[in-house]
Every structure is written in structure tokens, then in C-alpha cells.
Short mmCIF file of C-alpha atoms and ligand atoms in Angstrom, two decimals:
data_model
loop_
_atom_site.label_atom_id
_atom_site.label_comp_id
_atom_site.label_asym_id
_atom_site.label_seq_id
_atom_site.Cartn_x
_atom_site.Cartn_y
_atom_site.Cartn_z
CA UNK N 1 -8.31 -75.20 53.05
CA UNK N 2 -9.14 -78.38 54.94
CA UNK N 3 -7.94 -78.14 58.53
CA UNK N 4 -5.90 -81.09 59.83
CA UNK N 5 -7.63 -83.53 62.18
CA UNK N 6 -5.66 -83.61 65.44
CA UNK N 7 -8.29 -83.69 68.19
CA UNK N 8 -10.54 -86.39 69.57
CA UNK N 9 -13.30 -86.32 72.17
CA UNK N 10 -14.00 -89.52 74.07
CA UNK N 11 -17.20 -89.37 76.10
CA UNK N 12 -16.94 -91.67 79.12
CA UNK N 13 -19.46 -90.18 81.51
CA UNK N 14 -22.28 -92.69 80.97
CA UNK N 15 -23.58 -94.77 83.86
CA UNK N 16 -23.11 -98.16 82.19
CA UNK N 17 -26.32 -99.52 83.70
CA UNK N 18 -26.38 -102.52 81.37
CA UNK N 19 -23.21 -103.79 83.03
CA UNK N 20 -24.24 -103.53 86.67
CA UNK N 21 -23.00 -104.72 89.09
CA UNK N 22 -19.58 -104.70 87.30
CA UNK N 23 -19.86 -100.94 86.75
CA UNK N 24 -21.00 -100.01 90.25
CA UNK N 25 -17.56 -98.76 91.32
CA UNK N 26 -15.68 -99.18 88.04
CA UNK N 27 -15.96 -97.36 84.72
CA UNK N 28 -17.46 -99.38 81.87
CA UNK N 29 -14.65 -98.10 79.66
CA UNK N 30 -12.10 -99.88 81.88
CA UNK N 31 -13.60 -103.31 81.20
CA UNK N 32 -10.92 -105.32 79.39
CA UNK N 33 -11.31 -107.13 76.09
CA UNK N 34 -8.73 -109.89 76.54
CA UNK N 35 -6.13 -107.82 78.44
CA UNK N 36 -6.67 -104.24 77.35
CA UNK N 37 -9.36 -101.83 78.59
CA UNK N 38 -11.88 -100.59 76.05
CA UNK N 39 -10.62 -97.02 76.43
CA UNK N 40 -7.10 -98.04 75.35
CA UNK N 41 -8.37 -99.59 72.13
CA UNK N 42 -10.12 -96.29 71.37
CA UNK N 43 -7.04 -94.17 72.14
CA UNK N 44 -4.75 -96.40 70.05
CA UNK N 45 -7.21 -96.28 67.16
CA UNK N 46 -7.32 -92.48 67.35
CA UNK N 47 -3.52 -92.17 67.46
CA UNK N 48 -3.28 -94.35 64.37
CA UNK N 49 -5.42 -91.72 62.62
CA UNK N 50 -3.04 -88.87 63.53
CA UNK N 51 -4.90 -87.67 66.63
CA UNK N 52 -2.57 -85.88 69.06
CA UNK N 53 -4.91 -84.26 71.58
CA UNK N 54 -7.51 -86.11 73.61
CA UNK N 55 -10.41 -84.87 75.66
CA UNK N 56 -12.09 -87.34 78.01
CA UNK N 57 -15.56 -86.27 79.07
CA UNK N 58 -15.74 -87.87 82.49
CA UNK N 59 -18.13 -88.15 85.39
CA UNK N 60 -18.14 -89.54 88.91
CA UNK N 61 -16.04 -92.67 89.48
CA UNK N 62 -14.05 -92.37 86.26
CA UNK N 63 -10.62 -91.35 87.60
CA UNK N 64 -9.07 -94.75 86.75
CA UNK N 65 -9.46 -93.89 83.06
CA UNK N 66 -7.13 -90.91 83.32
CA UNK N 67 -4.72 -92.81 85.60
CA UNK N 68 -4.49 -95.54 83.00
CA UNK N 69 -2.65 -93.26 80.56
CA UNK N 70 -0.22 -91.95 83.17
CA UNK N 71 3.29 -93.18 83.97
CA UNK N 72 3.25 -95.80 86.77
CA UNK N 73 6.73 -95.12 88.20
CA UNK N 74 6.75 -97.71 91.01
CA UNK N 75 5.31 -100.44 88.84
CA UNK N 76 7.82 -99.73 86.07
CA UNK N 77 10.72 -99.81 88.55
CA UNK N 78 9.63 -103.19 89.91
CA UNK N 79 9.17 -104.67 86.43
CA UNK N 80 12.62 -103.40 85.37
CA UNK N 81 14.19 -104.83 88.51
CA UNK N 82 12.60 -108.20 87.82
CA UNK N 83 13.56 -108.15 84.14
CA UNK N 84 9.92 -108.32 82.98
CA UNK N 85 10.55 -106.46 79.74
CA UNK N 86 7.44 -107.60 77.82
CA UNK N 87 5.21 -106.35 80.66
CA UNK N 88 7.16 -103.10 80.74
CA UNK N 89 6.55 -102.61 77.03
CA UNK N 90 2.84 -103.30 77.52
CA UNK N 91 2.74 -100.52 80.13
CA UNK N 92 4.56 -98.08 77.84
CA UNK N 93 1.89 -98.62 75.17
CA UNK N 94 -0.69 -97.14 77.51
CA UNK N 95 1.21 -93.88 78.09
CA UNK N 96 0.30 -90.65 76.37
CA UNK N 97 2.73 -87.74 75.88
CA UNK N 98 2.73 -84.94 78.47
CA UNK N 99 -0.13 -82.53 77.89
CA UNK N 100 -1.92 -84.78 75.40
CA UNK N 101 -4.93 -85.44 77.63
CA UNK N 102 -7.43 -83.02 79.07
CA UNK N 103 -10.53 -83.96 80.98
CA UNK N 104 -13.79 -82.12 81.28
CA UNK N 105 -16.58 -83.05 83.58
CA UNK N 106 -20.17 -83.86 82.65
CA UNK N 107 -21.84 -83.61 86.05
CA UNK N 108 -25.08 -85.24 84.94
CA UNK N 109 -25.49 -87.80 82.15
CA UNK N 110 -27.90 -85.72 80.07
CA UNK N 111 -27.09 -87.51 76.84
CA UNK N 112 -24.32 -87.98 74.30
CA UNK N 113 -24.95 -84.56 72.73
CA UNK N 114 -24.55 -82.89 76.10
CA UNK N 115 -21.34 -84.85 76.76
CA UNK N 116 -19.83 -83.64 73.47
CA UNK N 117 -20.91 -80.05 74.19
CA UNK N 118 -18.93 -80.24 77.46
CA UNK N 119 -15.78 -80.41 75.27
CA UNK N 120 -16.57 -77.18 73.38
CA UNK N 121 -13.59 -75.19 74.72
CA UNK N 122 -11.22 -78.04 73.81
CA UNK N 123 -12.64 -78.27 70.28
CA UNK N 124 -12.54 -74.52 69.56
CA UNK N 125 -12.56 -73.97 65.79
CA UNK N 126 -11.07 -77.31 64.85
CA UNK N 127 -12.48 -80.46 63.31
CA UNK N 128 -12.57 -83.35 65.77
CA UNK N 129 -13.10 -87.07 65.97
CA UNK N 130 -15.47 -88.71 68.43
CA UNK N 131 -14.91 -92.28 69.57
CA UNK N 132 -17.39 -94.04 71.84
CA UNK N 133 -15.11 -96.53 73.58
CA UNK N 134 -17.83 -99.13 74.04
CA UNK N 135 -17.98 -99.59 70.28
CA UNK N 136 -14.98 -101.70 69.33
CA UNK N 137 -14.04 -102.18 65.66
CA UNK N 138 -11.87 -105.03 64.44
CA UNK N 139 -10.47 -104.00 61.05
CA UNK N 140 -7.40 -104.02 58.82
CA UNK N 141 -7.30 -100.21 58.66
CA UNK N 142 -8.26 -98.52 61.96
CA UNK N 143 -11.83 -97.22 61.65
CA UNK N 144 -10.98 -93.64 62.65
CA UNK N 145 -8.22 -93.57 60.01
CA UNK N 146 -10.79 -94.61 57.40
CA UNK N 147 -13.00 -91.71 58.55
CA UNK N 148 -10.06 -89.29 58.58
CA UNK N 149 -9.22 -90.21 54.98
CA UNK N 150 -12.84 -89.54 53.97
CA UNK N 151 -12.73 -86.22 55.88
CA UNK N 152 -9.63 -85.12 53.95
CA UNK N 153 -11.40 -86.11 50.73
CA UNK N 154 -14.68 -84.26 51.46
CA UNK N 155 -13.75 -81.58 53.99
CA UNK N 156 -17.00 -82.15 55.85
CA UNK N 157 -18.55 -84.35 58.50
CA UNK N 158 -18.16 -88.12 58.16
CA UNK N 159 -19.83 -90.77 60.30
CA UNK N 160 -19.11 -94.51 60.27
CA UNK N 161 -22.20 -96.46 59.22
CA UNK N 162 -23.33 -100.04 58.99
CA UNK N 163 -26.48 -101.88 57.90
CA UNK N 164 -28.71 -103.03 60.79
CA UNK N 165 -31.74 -105.37 60.73
CA UNK N 166 -34.83 -103.32 59.78
CA UNK N 167 -36.65 -104.35 62.98
CA UNK N 168 -33.85 -102.80 65.08
CA UNK N 169 -33.76 -99.25 63.68
CA UNK N 170 -35.34 -98.01 66.94
CA UNK N 171 -32.02 -98.66 68.72
CA UNK N 172 -29.81 -96.48 66.51
CA UNK N 173 -29.25 -93.18 64.74
CA UNK N 174 -30.44 -93.82 61.16
CA UNK N 175 -29.47 -92.10 57.88
CA UNK N 176 -31.69 -90.71 55.16
CA UNK N 177 -29.43 -91.19 52.16
CA UNK N 178 -28.76 -89.54 48.81
CA UNK N 179 -25.96 -90.42 46.35
CA UNK N 180 -24.28 -93.69 47.27
CA UNK N 181 -21.10 -95.06 45.68
CA UNK N 182 -21.26 -98.23 47.77
CA UNK N 183 -18.76 -96.90 50.28
CA UNK N 184 -19.33 -93.19 50.78
CA UNK N 185 -22.97 -92.20 51.19
CA UNK N 186 -24.34 -88.69 50.99
CA UNK N 187 -26.40 -87.93 54.11
CA UNK N 188 -29.68 -86.11 53.48
CA UNK N 189 -31.10 -86.53 56.95
CA UNK N 190 -30.55 -88.18 60.34
CA UNK N 191 -33.13 -89.59 62.73
CA UNK N 192 -32.41 -90.89 66.24
CA UNK N 193 -34.02 -94.24 67.06
CA UNK N 194 -36.90 -94.24 64.51
CA UNK N 195 -39.56 -96.97 64.60
CA UNK N 196 -38.94 -99.45 61.76
CA UNK N 197 -42.00 -98.13 59.86
CA UNK N 198 -40.59 -94.56 60.00
CA UNK N 199 -36.93 -95.41 59.32
CA UNK N 200 -35.64 -93.78 56.09
CA UNK N 201 -33.04 -96.58 55.63
CA UNK N 202 -31.35 -99.43 57.49
CA UNK N 203 -28.00 -97.62 57.66
CA UNK N 204 -27.08 -96.82 61.24
CA UNK N 205 -24.34 -94.68 62.77
CA UNK N 206 -21.81 -96.46 64.99
CA UNK N 207 -19.67 -94.77 67.65
CA UNK N 208 -17.12 -93.18 65.31
CA UNK N 209 -17.46 -89.66 63.91
CA UNK N 210 -15.41 -86.86 62.40
CA UNK N 211 -17.27 -83.60 62.87
CA UNK N 212 -16.82 -79.96 62.08
CA UNK N 213 -16.83 -77.59 65.07
CA UNK N 214 -20.05 -75.89 63.89
CA UNK N 215 -21.98 -78.74 65.54
CA UNK N 216 -21.35 -77.05 68.92
CA UNK N 217 -23.61 -74.13 67.94
CA UNK N 218 -26.56 -76.50 67.67
CA UNK N 219 -25.62 -78.53 70.73
CA UNK N 220 -25.56 -75.35 72.82
CA UNK N 221 -29.32 -74.99 72.27
CA UNK N 222 -29.73 -78.02 74.58
CA UNK N 223 -32.80 -79.27 72.76
CA UNK N 224 -34.01 -82.58 74.18
CA UNK N 225 -34.66 -85.43 71.76
CA UNK N 226 -35.31 -89.19 71.98
CA UNK N 227 -35.36 -90.44 75.59
CA UNK N 228 -35.49 -86.78 76.74
CA UNK N 229 -31.69 -86.64 76.21
CA UNK N 230 -29.64 -84.05 74.32
CA UNK N 231 -28.95 -86.09 71.20
CA UNK N 232 -25.82 -85.65 69.09
CA UNK N 233 -27.75 -86.99 66.09
CA UNK N 234 -30.23 -84.08 66.25
CA UNK N 235 -27.45 -81.45 66.31
CA UNK N 236 -25.61 -83.18 63.44
CA UNK N 237 -28.82 -83.24 61.40
CA UNK N 238 -28.86 -79.41 61.51
CA UNK N 239 -25.46 -79.30 59.76
CA UNK N 240 -26.74 -81.12 56.70
CA UNK N 241 -26.86 -78.72 53.76
CA UNK N 242 -24.37 -76.36 55.43
CA UNK N 243 -21.27 -78.54 55.23
CA UNK N 244 -20.61 -81.73 53.24
CA UNK N 245 -21.99 -84.66 55.26
CA UNK N 246 -21.30 -88.31 54.49
CA UNK N 247 -21.67 -91.77 55.93
CA UNK N 248 -18.78 -94.18 55.41
CA UNK N 249 -19.39 -97.90 55.12
CA UNK N 250 -16.20 -98.75 56.96
CA UNK N 251 -14.25 -101.93 56.44
CA UNK N 252 -14.30 -104.08 59.59
CA UNK N 253 -16.55 -105.63 62.20
CA UNK N 254 -18.03 -103.64 65.05
CA UNK N 255 -18.81 -105.05 68.48
CA UNK N 256 -21.22 -103.29 70.81
CA UNK N 257 -19.31 -103.77 74.05
CA UNK N 258 -21.87 -101.78 76.02
CA UNK N 259 -24.05 -104.87 75.65
CA UNK N 260 -23.21 -108.17 77.38
CA UNK N 261 -23.56 -110.37 74.30
CA UNK N 262 -21.58 -107.95 72.13
CA UNK N 263 -18.88 -107.77 74.79
CA UNK N 264 -18.62 -111.56 74.98
CA UNK N 265 -18.39 -111.82 71.18
CA UNK N 266 -15.61 -109.22 71.16
CA UNK N 267 -13.64 -111.23 73.71
CA UNK N 268 -13.75 -114.28 71.49
CA UNK N 269 -13.06 -112.44 68.21
CA UNK N 270 -10.08 -110.53 69.64
CA UNK N 271 -8.69 -113.58 71.45
CA UNK N 272 -8.91 -115.67 68.27
CA UNK N 273 -6.80 -113.05 66.45
CA UNK N 274 -4.00 -113.25 69.04
CA UNK N 275 -1.01 -115.39 68.12
CA UNK N 276 -0.34 -116.21 71.79
CA UNK N 277 -3.83 -117.44 72.62
CA UNK N 278 -5.78 -117.97 69.37
CA UNK N 279 -4.97 -121.71 69.12
CA UNK N 280 -5.99 -122.40 72.73
CA UNK N 281 -9.24 -120.48 72.31
CA UNK N 282 -10.01 -122.35 69.07
CA UNK N 283 -9.48 -125.66 70.86
CA UNK N 284 -11.85 -124.90 73.73
CA UNK N 285 -14.44 -123.46 71.31
CA UNK N 286 -14.29 -126.70 69.31
CA UNK N 287 -15.01 -128.56 72.56
CA UNK N 288 -18.09 -126.42 73.28
CA UNK N 289 -19.31 -126.73 69.68
CA UNK N 290 -19.03 -130.51 69.80
CA UNK N 291 -21.00 -130.56 73.04
CA UNK N 292 -23.67 -128.26 71.63
CA UNK N 293 -24.00 -129.43 68.02
CA UNK N 294 -22.55 -132.95 68.03
CA UNK N 295 -20.05 -134.24 65.47
CA UNK N 296 -21.09 -131.71 62.75
CA UNK N 297 -20.08 -128.85 65.08
P1 UTP M 301 -24.58 -95.43 76.28
O1 UTP M 301 -25.78 -95.14 75.51
O2 UTP M 301 -23.94 -96.77 76.10
O3 UTP M 301 -24.92 -95.20 77.82
O4 UTP M 301 -23.53 -94.29 75.98
P2 UTP M 301 -24.17 -95.67 79.11
O5 UTP M 301 -24.71 -94.88 80.26
O6 UTP M 301 -22.69 -95.62 78.94
O7 UTP M 301 -24.57 -97.22 79.29
P3 UTP M 301 -25.97 -97.93 79.66
O8 UTP M 301 -26.85 -97.77 78.46
O9 UTP M 301 -26.52 -97.27 80.89
O10 UTP M 301 -25.58 -99.35 79.92
C1 UTP M 301 -22.69 -94.29 74.84
C2 UTP M 301 -21.43 -93.49 75.14
O11 UTP M 301 -21.74 -92.15 75.48
C3 UTP M 301 -21.24 -91.81 76.76
C4 UTP M 301 -21.03 -93.16 77.46
O12 UTP M 301 -20.01 -93.05 78.44
C5 UTP M 301 -20.63 -94.05 76.30
O13 UTP M 301 -19.26 -93.92 75.96
N1 UTP M 301 -22.23 -90.94 77.43
C6 UTP M 301 -23.56 -91.19 77.33
C7 UTP M 301 -21.80 -89.84 78.14
O14 UTP M 301 -20.56 -89.58 78.25
N2 UTP M 301 -22.72 -89.02 78.73
C8 UTP M 301 -24.05 -89.25 78.64
O15 UTP M 301 -24.85 -88.46 79.19
C9 UTP M 301 -24.48 -90.38 77.92
#
């Protein structure tokens, strides 16, 4: 029997060094794309996939993340008094039901694998999704829902994958692939950040996973991998052959919001999609294009 997918782990204990000084006293995951923090996009995406229980793996200076999903009584009272109903609704969207969030602490950022291992008691014997909030996916069907559907189809681990330029394989977790129906790809092996000449394919894992709990057994060995960090990719690789393991070419566009250029692109893409601001953004972009590229712009 395939167990239902109800749990998600969101690791948010990283230092966010690429965004300093913005992230000196503020969590990277609280940076807004348009008007919503990255972490809220991730939580909404998970809820759309049927996730009911959330575990935030936090570190120092990350309390605002948990606060964000709380009820803000005073603020709500003031908004109600002033008749600001749209703003009140926007606040409600960021609330989670009582008991839906737990936090665990990763005292030292020893790597993504170590962060996930910190959630082992929360995961127990259940399958779980992982969402890295700095990866934002703009899609018709929420990315985690696409993964959940593939999980219910296969009963095994499923990771979201996308093609990357061959020269950039050393930045990502890369798949060694078997059978491929164009969408679902059988995973034969996984390598973290291989040099282009050693990369078994150009298919890379993005920050969305559905994993079986057995991965914790391998994470608990605390083996160090690339960058001397405990790598999730290495622990997942050990599951291949034991449980079904697939990559899913998801529908949608992913933005790496942990990177300044990716973050900027996400702002524009998400703003263009908004009915209330898309036209204004298009107009100012046209102005910049004209300035940069002349009349053809
Ligand atoms: P990144 O590789 O983007 O690292 O982590 P980072 O520290 O957040 O950012 P930079 O590279 O210094 O700018 C990917 C995800 O894994 C989490 C991060 O919070 C982020 O969501 N993470 C990473 C942890 O929770 N713990 C770790 O030890 C490492």
C-alpha cells in the first residue's frame, strides 16, 4: 500500500551568504518576490499538494519565518477597524492551522543532508516532501503536486529535474538515467556537482523532492561529500535499487532565488503575471528595452 503524502520538510537554516548584507539580520527565506516571502510560496505550493504537516529546519536569526505563519491579532484588529478587508484576507492566507508547524534546530549549517536529518523524528515512517524555498517554480500545476502525483503512481522517491547547460553541471546534483518516457525518468545514479567531463547527463535536481523515510538511515551515517558537507544527494543515491526512484521533468519555470540574478528574474516574471501590476511592469520594461536596444526592442 502506498502511504499518503502529508508531511513536508522545509530547510531554512542556511546562511544565505550570496545575499549579504540583506541576510545579515534577516532570513533569506523572508525575502519577498513582489509582496510575498519566498517561504510562503513554498508553503502554499505544499498545501496545494495535500501537505498538512510542516517542519521548518531553522537556525539562528530565523524566528521571523515561524512568526509569519502565526495569527497577528493586533494587526488584524486594526485592519478590521479600518475596513481594510483585502489586506486582512492577505494576512489570513499566511496562517497555518494550529499544530501544523513544528520547528527543529540545525545548530550548524553542515549541509542540506544534515538539515533534512534534523527532521528525522518528524518524518518517522512516513513519506515526505522537501521544498527548498529559494527555488521558486512558476507553473500551471504546483510543482509539488506534480511530484505527489508521480509518487502515487510509482510509490517511490521522485525528484523534480530540469536540463542545465553542460558546462554548469558542477553546480548541481546530476542524474544518471535509465528508461525515459520524456517526462518520468528512471534514476540509475546521482552525483553531486560533477565536473562537466564526469557528468552522466545534463539533468539536474531542483529544490523539490518526495522521498521515502528510508533516506534517514543513510543520512544518519553523516558521511561528508562535495564541499565537505553532508549531501542529501549522496544519501538518496544509496536508495537507488531499493525503492523505485524517478526524476520528473516538471511543467513550469524554476527561478533560483538564492542567486541575485535569478531573484531579479523571478520578481519580473511574477509581477508580469499579476493582473494588478502586470500592465505597469510591461510598460516600464518596454521603456528600458527601447533605451537598451533602440526601436527594435
Ligand atoms: P544553499 O545552498 O542555497 O545555501 O541552501 P545557503 O546557505 O542558504 O545560501 P548561500 O549559498 O550561502 O548564499 C539551499 C537550501 O538548504 C538550506 C538553505 O536554508 C536553503 O533553503 N540549508 C543549507 C540548510 O537548511 N542547512 C544547511 O546546512 C545548508
